[in-house]
Coordinates of C-alpha atoms in Angstrom, one line a residue:
M1172 CA -0.2 -0.2 0.1
T1173 CA 3.0 2.3 0.4
V1174 CA 3.7 2.4 -3.2
I1175 CA 0.3 3.1 -4.4
F1176 CA -0.1 5.8 -1.5
A1177 CA 3.1 7.5 -2.9
Y1178 CA 1.7 7.6 -6.6
L1179 CA -1.6 8.9 -5.1
C1180 CA 0.0 11.7 -3.4
F1181 CA 2.2 12.1 -6.4
V1182 CA -0.9 13.6 -8.1
P1183 CA -1.6 16.7 -6.0
I1184 CA 1.9 17.5 -5.8
A1185 CA 2.2 17.6 -9.4
A1186 CA -1.1 19.5 -10.1
L1187 CA 0.6 22.1 -7.4
C1188 CA 3.6 22.3 -9.6
F1189 CA 1.6 23.3 -12.9
A1190 CA -0.5 25.8 -10.8
R1191 CA 2.3 27.7 -9.2
S1192 CA 5.1 27.3 -11.8
P1193 CA 5.6 27.9 -15.5
T1194 CA 4.8 24.9 -17.7
R1195 CA 8.0 24.0 -18.8
T1196 CA 9.2 24.0 -15.4
A1197 CA 6.5 21.9 -13.8
I1198 CA 6.9 19.5 -16.7
L1199 CA 10.4 19.1 -15.9
L1200 CA 9.9 18.9 -11.9
V1201 CA 7.2 16.2 -12.6
L1202 CA 9.0 14.2 -14.8
L1203 CA 12.4 14.2 -13.4
G1204 CA 11.3 14.2 -9.8
G1205 CA 8.9 11.6 -10.6
W1206 CA 11.4 9.2 -12.3
W1207 CA 14.0 9.9 -9.7
L1208 CA 12.2 9.7 -6.2
L1209 CA 9.1 7.7 -6.9
P1210 CA 9.0 3.9 -6.0
V1211 CA 9.8 1.8 -9.0
A1212 CA 6.9 -0.7 -8.7
R1213 CA 4.8 -2.8 -6.5
Y1214 CA 7.8 -5.4 -6.3
A1215 CA 6.5 -8.9 -5.2
A1216 CA 8.4 -10.4 -2.3
G1217 CA 10.6 -13.5 -3.4
P1218 CA 11.8 -16.3 -1.8
P1219 CA 13.0 -15.8 2.0
G1220 CA 16.5 -14.5 2.5
T1221 CA 16.9 -13.7 -1.5
D1222 CA 18.2 -10.3 -1.9
F1223 CA 19.1 -11.1 -5.7
H1224 CA 15.8 -11.3 -7.7
W1225 CA 17.4 -11.8 -10.9
W1226 CA 14.0 -12.5 -12.7
V1227 CA 12.9 -8.7 -12.1
S1228 CA 13.5 -7.1 -15.4
G1229 CA 13.4 -3.3 -16.3
I1230 CA 10.5 -1.2 -16.2
A1231 CA 11.1 0.1 -19.6
L1232 CA 9.4 -3.0 -21.3
P1233 CA 6.0 -4.4 -20.3
S1234 CA 6.4 -7.2 -17.7
D1235 CA 4.5 -8.7 -14.9
L1236 CA 5.3 -5.2 -13.5
L1237 CA 2.7 -2.8 -14.9
L1238 CA 2.1 -0.2 -12.2
T1239 CA 5.4 1.5 -12.4
K1240 CA 7.1 4.9 -12.5
A1241 CA 8.1 4.6 -15.9
W1242 CA 4.6 5.9 -17.0
I1243 CA 3.2 7.7 -14.5
P1244 CA 5.3 10.6 -14.2
P1245 CA 5.0 11.1 -17.9
L1246 CA 1.1 10.6 -18.2
V1247 CA 0.7 13.2 -15.1
A1248 CA 3.0 15.5 -16.9
F1249 CA 1.0 15.1 -20.3
A1250 CA -2.1 15.7 -18.5
G1251 CA -0.8 18.8 -16.7
A1252 CA 0.9 20.2 -19.6
A1253 CA -2.4 19.7 -21.7
L1254 CA -4.7 21.2 -19.5
R1255 CA -2.4 24.2 -19.0
E1256 CA -1.5 24.7 -22.6
P1257 CA -4.1 22.8 -24.8
T1258 CA -3.6 25.3 -27.8
R1259 CA 0.0 24.4 -28.0
L1260 CA -0.9 20.5 -28.2
R1261 CA -3.5 21.4 -30.7
A1262 CA -1.0 23.3 -33.1
W1263 CA 1.6 20.7 -33.0
R1264 CA 1.8 18.7 -36.2
P1265 CA 3.5 15.3 -36.3
A1266 CA 6.3 14.9 -38.8
A1267 CA 8.0 11.9 -40.8
I1268 CA 10.6 11.4 -38.0
D1269 CA 7.7 10.4 -35.5
L1270 CA 6.5 7.5 -37.2
P1271 CA 9.1 4.9 -35.9
M1272 CA 7.9 5.9 -32.2
A1273 CA 4.3 5.8 -33.3
A1274 CA 4.8 2.6 -34.7
W1275 CA 6.8 1.1 -31.6
C1276 CA 3.8 2.2 -29.6
L1277 CA 1.4 0.2 -31.8
W1278 CA 4.1 -2.6 -32.1
P1279 CA 2.9 -4.6 -29.1
L1280 CA -0.7 -4.8 -30.3
V1281 CA -0.1 -5.4 -33.7
N1282 CA 2.4 -8.2 -32.8
G1283 CA 0.1 -9.8 -30.3
L1284 CA -2.9 -10.2 -32.6
G1285 CA -3.7 -13.6 -33.5
G1286 CA -1.7 -15.4 -30.7
T1287 CA -1.1 -15.5 -26.9
A1288 CA 1.0 -12.7 -25.4
N1289 CA 2.2 -11.8 -22.0
P1290 CA 1.2 -9.2 -21.1
S1291 CA -2.0 -8.9 -23.1
P1292 CA -1.3 -6.7 -26.2
W1293 CA -3.9 -4.0 -25.4
L1294 CA -2.0 -3.8 -21.6
A1295 CA 1.2 -4.0 -23.6
F1296 CA 0.3 -1.1 -25.9
L1297 CA -0.8 1.1 -23.2
Y1298 CA 2.4 0.8 -21.2
V1299 CA 4.6 1.4 -24.0
S1300 CA 2.6 4.2 -25.3
G1301 CA 3.0 5.7 -21.8
T1302 CA 6.7 4.9 -21.3
W1303 CA 7.9 5.6 -24.4
G1304 CA 5.2 7.6 -26.7
L1305 CA 4.3 10.3 -24.0
P1306 CA 7.9 11.3 -23.1
W1307 CA 8.5 11.6 -26.7
L1308 CA 5.3 13.6 -27.4
I1309 CA 6.0 15.9 -24.2
G1310 CA 9.5 16.8 -25.8
R1311 CA 8.2 17.2 -29.3
V1312 CA 5.4 19.7 -28.3
W1313 CA 6.8 21.4 -25.1
L1314 CA 10.5 21.1 -25.3
A1315 CA 11.4 21.7 -28.8
D1316 CA 12.8 25.2 -28.9
R1317 CA 16.2 26.2 -28.4
E1318 CA 15.3 27.7 -24.6
S1319 CA 13.4 24.3 -23.9
C1320 CA 16.6 22.3 -24.9
L1321 CA 18.6 24.6 -22.4
A1322 CA 16.1 24.3 -19.7
L1323 CA 16.1 20.3 -20.1
I1324 CA 20.0 20.2 -20.1
R1325 CA 19.9 22.4 -16.9
A1326 CA 17.3 20.2 -15.3
I1327 CA 19.3 17.1 -15.9
A1328 CA 22.6 18.9 -14.5
L1329 CA 20.4 20.0 -11.4
S1330 CA 18.9 16.7 -10.8
G1331 CA 22.4 15.5 -9.8
L1332 CA 21.9 17.3 -6.6
A1333 CA 19.4 14.6 -5.6
A1334 CA 22.2 12.1 -5.5
L1335 CA 24.4 14.0 -3.3
P1336 CA 22.4 13.3 0.1
I1337 CA 21.8 9.9 -1.5
A1338 CA 25.6 9.5 -2.0
I1339 CA 26.5 10.7 1.5
I1340 CA 24.3 8.3 3.4
E1341 CA 24.5 5.0 1.3
G1342 CA 28.2 5.6 0.5
V1343 CA 29.0 4.3 3.7
R1344 CA 26.9 1.7 4.5
P1345 CA 24.7 -0.7 2.0
A1346 CA 21.6 0.7 0.5
M1347 CA 18.9 1.3 2.6
L1348 CA 16.9 4.5 1.9
Y1349 CA 14.5 2.6 -0.4
G1350 CA 13.8 0.2 2.0
L1351 CA 13.3 2.7 4.7
V1352 CA 10.6 4.7 3.0
Y1353 CA 8.8 2.4 0.1
G1354 CA 10.0 -1.4 1.3
P1355 CA 12.0 -4.3 0.0
H1356 CA 14.2 -3.9 -3.2
P1357 CA 14.8 -6.9 -5.5
Y1358 CA 18.5 -5.5 -6.4
R1359 CA 19.4 -3.7 -2.9
A1360 CA 22.6 -5.9 -2.4
D1361 CA 23.5 -6.5 -6.3
G1362 CA 26.7 -4.9 -6.9
V1363 CA 26.7 -2.7 -3.9
E1364 CA 30.0 -3.3 -2.6
R1365 CA 32.8 -1.2 -4.4
Y1366 CA 36.3 -0.7 -4.1
V1367 CA 35.7 2.1 -1.2
G1368 CA 32.3 1.8 0.6
Y1369 CA 29.3 1.2 -1.4
R1370 CA 27.7 2.2 -4.5
P1371 CA 24.2 4.0 -3.8
I1372 CA 21.0 2.9 -5.5
G1373 CA 18.6 5.7 -4.0
F1374 CA 15.2 5.2 -5.2
L1375 CA 16.0 4.1 -8.7
E1376 CA 15.9 0.4 -10.3
H1377 CA 19.5 -0.6 -9.6
G1378 CA 22.9 0.8 -8.8
N1379 CA 23.9 0.5 -12.5
L1380 CA 21.2 3.2 -13.3
Y1381 CA 22.3 5.1 -10.4
G1382 CA 25.7 5.5 -11.7
L1383 CA 24.5 6.2 -15.1
W1384 CA 22.3 8.8 -14.2
I1385 CA 24.9 11.1 -11.8
A1386 CA 27.1 10.5 -14.9
I1387 CA 24.8 12.0 -17.1
A1388 CA 24.2 14.9 -14.9
A1389 CA 27.8 15.6 -14.7
F1390 CA 28.3 15.8 -18.2
A1391 CA 25.3 17.9 -18.4
A1392 CA 26.7 20.2 -15.9
V1393 CA 30.3 20.3 -17.6
W1394 CA 28.8 20.8 -20.9
L1395 CA 27.0 23.9 -19.7
R1396 CA 29.6 25.4 -17.7
R1397 CA 32.1 24.8 -20.7
N1398 CA 29.8 26.4 -23.4
G1399 CA 29.0 29.7 -21.6
H1400 CA 25.4 28.7 -20.3
G1401 CA 26.6 28.2 -16.6
A1402 CA 28.8 31.5 -16.2
H1403 CA 27.7 31.9 -12.9
R1404 CA 30.1 30.1 -10.2
H1405 CA 27.3 28.1 -8.7
W1406 CA 27.3 26.3 -12.1
L1407 CA 30.9 25.4 -11.8
I1408 CA 30.3 24.2 -8.2
L1409 CA 27.6 22.2 -9.4
A1410 CA 29.8 20.6 -12.0
I1411 CA 32.3 19.8 -9.6
V1412 CA 29.9 18.2 -7.2
N1413 CA 28.4 16.2 -10.0
V1414 CA 31.6 14.8 -11.0
V1415 CA 33.0 13.9 -7.4
V1416 CA 29.6 12.1 -6.9
A1417 CA 29.8 10.4 -10.2
L1418 CA 33.3 9.1 -9.4
A1419 CA 32.4 8.1 -5.9
S1420 CA 29.7 5.8 -7.2
Q1421 CA 32.5 3.8 -8.7
S1422 CA 30.3 2.5 -11.6
A1423 CA 33.2 2.0 -14.3
G1424 CA 31.1 1.7 -17.2
A1425 CA 29.3 5.0 -16.3
I1426 CA 32.5 6.8 -15.7
L1427 CA 33.7 5.5 -19.0
L1428 CA 30.6 6.6 -20.8
L1429 CA 31.0 10.2 -19.2
C1430 CA 34.6 10.3 -20.5
L1431 CA 33.2 9.6 -23.6
A1432 CA 30.9 12.0 -23.9
L1433 CA 33.3 14.5 -23.0
V1434 CA 35.8 13.6 -25.8
L1435 CA 32.7 13.6 -28.3
V1436 CA 31.9 17.3 -27.1
A1437 CA 35.5 18.3 -27.6
I1438 CA 35.6 16.8 -31.1
W1439 CA 32.6 17.3 -32.7
R1440 CA 33.8 20.4 -34.7
L1441 CA 37.0 18.5 -35.9
P1442 CA 36.8 16.8 -39.3
I1443 CA 37.5 13.4 -37.9
F1444 CA 34.3 13.7 -35.8
V1445 CA 31.9 12.2 -38.4
P1446 CA 34.4 9.4 -39.7
A1447 CA 35.1 8.5 -36.0
A1448 CA 31.4 8.3 -35.3
V1449 CA 30.6 6.3 -38.6
I1450 CA 33.5 3.7 -37.3
A1451 CA 32.2 3.6 -33.9
G1452 CA 28.8 2.8 -34.9
A1453 CA 29.9 0.3 -37.4
L1454 CA 31.9 -1.6 -34.8
L1455 CA 29.3 -1.4 -32.4
L1456 CA 26.8 -2.9 -35.0
L1457 CA 29.6 -5.6 -35.7
V1458 CA 30.2 -6.6 -32.2
A1459 CA 26.2 -6.8 -31.4
A1460 CA 25.7 -9.1 -34.8
V1461 CA 28.6 -11.3 -33.7
H1462 CA 27.2 -11.6 -30.0
L1463 CA 23.7 -12.0 -31.3
S1464 CA 24.8 -14.7 -34.0
G1465 CA 26.8 -17.0 -31.1
V1466 CA 29.6 -17.5 -33.6
L1467 CA 32.1 -17.1 -30.8
P1468 CA 32.1 -20.1 -28.6
L1469 CA 32.1 -18.0 -25.3
Q1470 CA 31.2 -20.8 -23.1
S1471 CA 34.1 -23.0 -24.6
I1472 CA 36.6 -20.1 -24.3
A1473 CA 35.6 -19.5 -20.6
R1474 CA 36.2 -23.2 -19.6
S1475 CA 39.8 -23.1 -21.3
A1476 CA 42.7 -22.3 -19.2
A1477 CA 43.4 -19.1 -20.8
G1478 CA 39.6 -18.2 -20.4
E1479 CA 39.8 -19.3 -16.8
Q1480 CA 42.8 -17.1 -16.3
M1481 CA 41.1 -14.2 -17.8
L1482 CA 37.9 -14.6 -15.7
A1483 CA 40.0 -14.8 -12.5
A1484 CA 41.8 -11.6 -13.5
M1485 CA 38.7 -9.8 -14.0
R1486 CA 37.3 -10.7 -10.8
R1487 CA 40.5 -9.7 -9.1
I1488 CA 40.1 -6.1 -10.2
G1489 CA 36.4 -6.4 -9.5
R1490 CA 35.0 -6.4 -12.9
G1491 CA 33.6 -9.9 -13.2
S1492 CA 30.0 -8.6 -13.6
F1493 CA 30.8 -7.4 -16.8
L1494 CA 31.8 -11.1 -18.2
W1495 CA 28.8 -12.7 -16.1
R1496 CA 26.3 -10.4 -18.0
V1497 CA 27.8 -11.4 -21.4
S1498 CA 27.5 -15.2 -20.1
Q1499 CA 23.9 -14.8 -19.1
D1500 CA 23.2 -13.4 -22.8
T1501 CA 24.5 -16.3 -24.4
K1502 CA 22.7 -18.8 -22.4
T1503 CA 19.5 -17.1 -24.0
L1504 CA 20.4 -16.7 -27.7
A1505 CA 18.6 -19.9 -28.6
G1506 CA 15.3 -18.4 -27.5
I1507 CA 16.2 -15.4 -29.8
A1508 CA 17.2 -17.3 -32.7
A1509 CA 13.8 -19.1 -32.6
H1510 CA 11.8 -16.0 -33.1
P1511 CA 14.3 -13.3 -34.5
I1512 CA 12.0 -11.1 -36.3
L1513 CA 8.8 -10.9 -34.6
G1514 CA 9.8 -12.0 -31.0
T1515 CA 7.7 -14.1 -28.8
G1516 CA 5.4 -11.7 -27.3
H1517 CA 6.1 -12.9 -23.9
W1518 CA 8.1 -10.7 -21.3
D1519 CA 9.6 -13.7 -19.5
W1520 CA 10.6 -15.7 -22.6
W1521 CA 14.0 -16.5 -21.1
R1522 CA 12.5 -18.5 -18.1
P1523 CA 13.4 -22.1 -19.9
Y1524 CA 17.0 -21.1 -19.7
G1525 CA 16.8 -20.3 -15.9
T1526 CA 18.4 -16.9 -16.3
R1527 CA 17.7 -13.7 -18.3
P1528 CA 19.7 -11.5 -20.6
W1529 CA 20.9 -8.4 -18.5
G1530 CA 20.6 -6.0 -21.2
Q1531 CA 17.5 -3.9 -22.6
M1532 CA 18.6 -4.9 -26.1
L1533 CA 18.3 -8.7 -26.1
L1534 CA 15.2 -8.5 -23.6
L1535 CA 13.2 -6.6 -26.3
I1536 CA 14.4 -8.5 -29.0
G1537 CA 13.4 -11.9 -27.3
Q1538 CA 9.9 -10.0 -26.5
Y1539 CA 9.2 -8.1 -29.8
G1540 CA 12.0 -9.2 -32.1
L1541 CA 14.3 -7.2 -34.2
A1542 CA 11.4 -5.3 -35.5
G1543 CA 10.5 -4.2 -32.0
L1544 CA 14.3 -3.0 -31.6
L1545 CA 14.4 -1.3 -34.8
L1546 CA 11.4 0.7 -34.0
A1547 CA 12.1 1.4 -30.4
W1548 CA 15.8 2.4 -30.6
G1549 CA 15.4 3.3 -34.2
A1550 CA 13.2 6.1 -33.0
L1551 CA 15.9 7.4 -30.5
L1552 CA 18.8 7.1 -33.0
A1553 CA 16.6 8.9 -35.7
A1554 CA 16.5 12.0 -33.5
C1555 CA 20.2 11.7 -32.9
V1556 CA 20.9 11.4 -36.6
A1557 CA 19.0 14.6 -37.3
T1558 CA 20.5 16.5 -34.8
F1559 CA 24.0 15.4 -36.2
A1560 CA 23.0 16.1 -39.8
R1561 CA 22.0 19.7 -38.6
L1562 CA 25.2 20.2 -36.6
H1563 CA 26.9 19.2 -39.7
E1564 CA 25.1 21.6 -42.1
W1565 CA 25.1 24.5 -39.8
G1566 CA 28.5 24.3 -37.9
D1567 CA 29.7 27.3 -35.9
R1568 CA 26.1 28.8 -36.2
L1569 CA 24.7 26.0 -34.0
A1570 CA 27.7 26.5 -31.5
G1571 CA 26.5 26.0 -27.7
D1572 CA 23.2 24.6 -28.9
A1573 CA 22.0 22.3 -26.3
A1574 CA 20.8 19.7 -28.9
L1575 CA 24.3 18.3 -29.3
P1576 CA 24.7 17.3 -25.6
L1577 CA 21.0 16.0 -25.7
A1578 CA 22.0 13.8 -28.7
I1579 CA 25.1 12.5 -26.7
I1580 CA 22.9 11.8 -23.8
V1581 CA 20.6 9.6 -25.9
L1582 CA 23.5 7.7 -27.3
L1583 CA 24.8 7.3 -23.6
A1584 CA 21.7 5.8 -22.7
L1585 CA 21.4 3.3 -25.5
A1586 CA 25.0 2.4 -25.0
D1587 CA 24.3 1.6 -21.4
A1588 CA 21.2 -0.3 -22.6
T1589 CA 23.2 -3.0 -24.5
L1590 CA 24.4 -4.5 -21.1
N1591 CA 21.7 -3.1 -18.5
A1592 CA 18.0 -3.7 -18.7
F1593 CA 17.6 -0.5 -16.5
F1594 CA 16.7 2.3 -18.6
F1595 CA 17.4 5.9 -18.5
S1596 CA 14.1 7.2 -19.0
P1597 CA 14.9 11.0 -19.8
A1598 CA 16.6 10.1 -23.1
I1599 CA 13.4 9.6 -24.6
L1600 CA 12.3 13.0 -23.4
A1601 CA 15.6 14.4 -24.9
A1602 CA 15.2 12.4 -28.1
G1603 CA 11.8 14.0 -28.7
A1604 CA 13.2 17.6 -27.8
I1605 CA 15.9 17.4 -30.4
A1606 CA 14.0 15.2 -33.1
V1607 CA 12.7 18.3 -35.1
K1608 CA 14.3 21.8 -34.6
P1609 CA 14.0 25.3 -36.1
M1610 CA 16.5 26.4 -38.3
P1611 CA 19.0 28.7 -36.9
W1612 CA 17.3 31.8 -38.8
N1613 CA 15.0 32.5 -41.5
S1614 CA 15.2 33.6 -44.9
S1615 CA 15.2 37.3 -43.8
G1616 CA 18.3 36.6 -41.8
R1617 CA 16.9 36.9 -38.2
T1618 CA 17.2 34.2 -35.8
S1619 CA 14.2 31.9 -35.9
R1620 CA 12.9 30.8 -32.7
A1621 CA 9.8 28.6 -31.6
P1622 CA 7.0 30.2 -29.1
A1623 CA 8.5 30.1 -25.7
A1624 CA 6.7 27.5 -23.9
S1625 CA 7.4 29.4 -20.3
A1626 CA 10.0 30.8 -18.4
P1627 CA 12.9 29.0 -18.5
F1628 CA 14.1 26.2 -15.7
P1629 CA 15.9 27.5 -14.1
T1630 CA 16.8 31.1 -14.7
P1631 CA 19.3 31.0 -17.4
G1632 CA 22.5 32.5 -17.8
R1633 CA 24.0 34.6 -20.6
P1634 CA 21.6 34.2 -23.6
D1635 CA 23.3 33.3 -26.8
R1636 CA 23.1 35.1 -29.9
V1637 CA 23.3 33.2 -33.2
R1638 CA 24.4 36.0 -36.0
R1639 CA 24.7 35.2 -39.7
R1640 CA 28.2 35.0 -40.8
G1641 CA 29.1 36.7 -44.1

């Protein structure tokens, strides 16, 4: 009852945000606050003494957990924004780039016709629409202008402040806040021990998601400071605090992604950026294809003398979890091979193998096939491709535009999701915000701006001025 009570209390709190704050501010408070602080779901009790409930998958995809914070904050935020600014919603017109997301929302319904599915096609359709479709739509309607993208990147940076008290409390003792406020957490003890102290979880699904969230918040704060949008020293302090908290989480994968993001920002204007991005994407697709095909006999390699030595070395440095995740993936590849295109329609298609894939990518393919993966991830990637194309076309005239860091955040979330089922939901919001952007200026040479949704969140620093060159 505690979880349901928290959800019920969230609605009037959100209504108060929309009543007292500008629409854009209220949207960001409701979405990021809800995703960060609400209970994840109504977790069922596992066997006595079990701390690691491996069968509990991420809430970004439909499963037996249907009452979750994956869709409640987007639904409440959309309802509040639509009631507050109905004319803005009526004025919005879909574009071709919206088709993959619309098709992904409909895919569970279409895919489940004429067969059995779990959850049912209608429930899965509603769940995906709330979890993926509504954040995308909110981004497209209310956050698509330049000022709103800056507000979103600021909000992500500021969300790192929520991790500071959690880091202080749960960094010196195993994760306990979720249990204290909401009840048992299935991954309370999973990977919590670090080189120094413990990795926090807070009110998120997993410690891995905590590490990724604070790493992305650190990247957002550093970008703001570096590009002059956070000129006040408070933004410098925020950037330092976020980076320190990200390092203190000791999530190696998230810290590596943070470094990669900073490198991408540093080289995006160089001629090497596009070839490097293409090569990196091709290598990622190659690795994914080889992994999915099962060509490499990973189990046999692991049992060999060299493989055992490598496993022992990885465990000694605390990186054994990476190889463990890969091993769990390989055990379920036969289930994917049996239904590669359309999937099984069942969220727990992996049960016959006694384990489940740890990454969202394989979970999604097993449930909704390669077609579902192309629609879901393709919608987010299409927004990134469109952004990079605009940056390549307009060059320095879009310097400082927040679409670049938002696109990188989307890529970071997808990269993490290859090995983690616990997804960074704000990436969907960011993808919708950058999917279609106005030109830097119109034919008259003046800066082109979409109608402002409301006051910025928070009060911005120095405004950017885009001037026509030549």
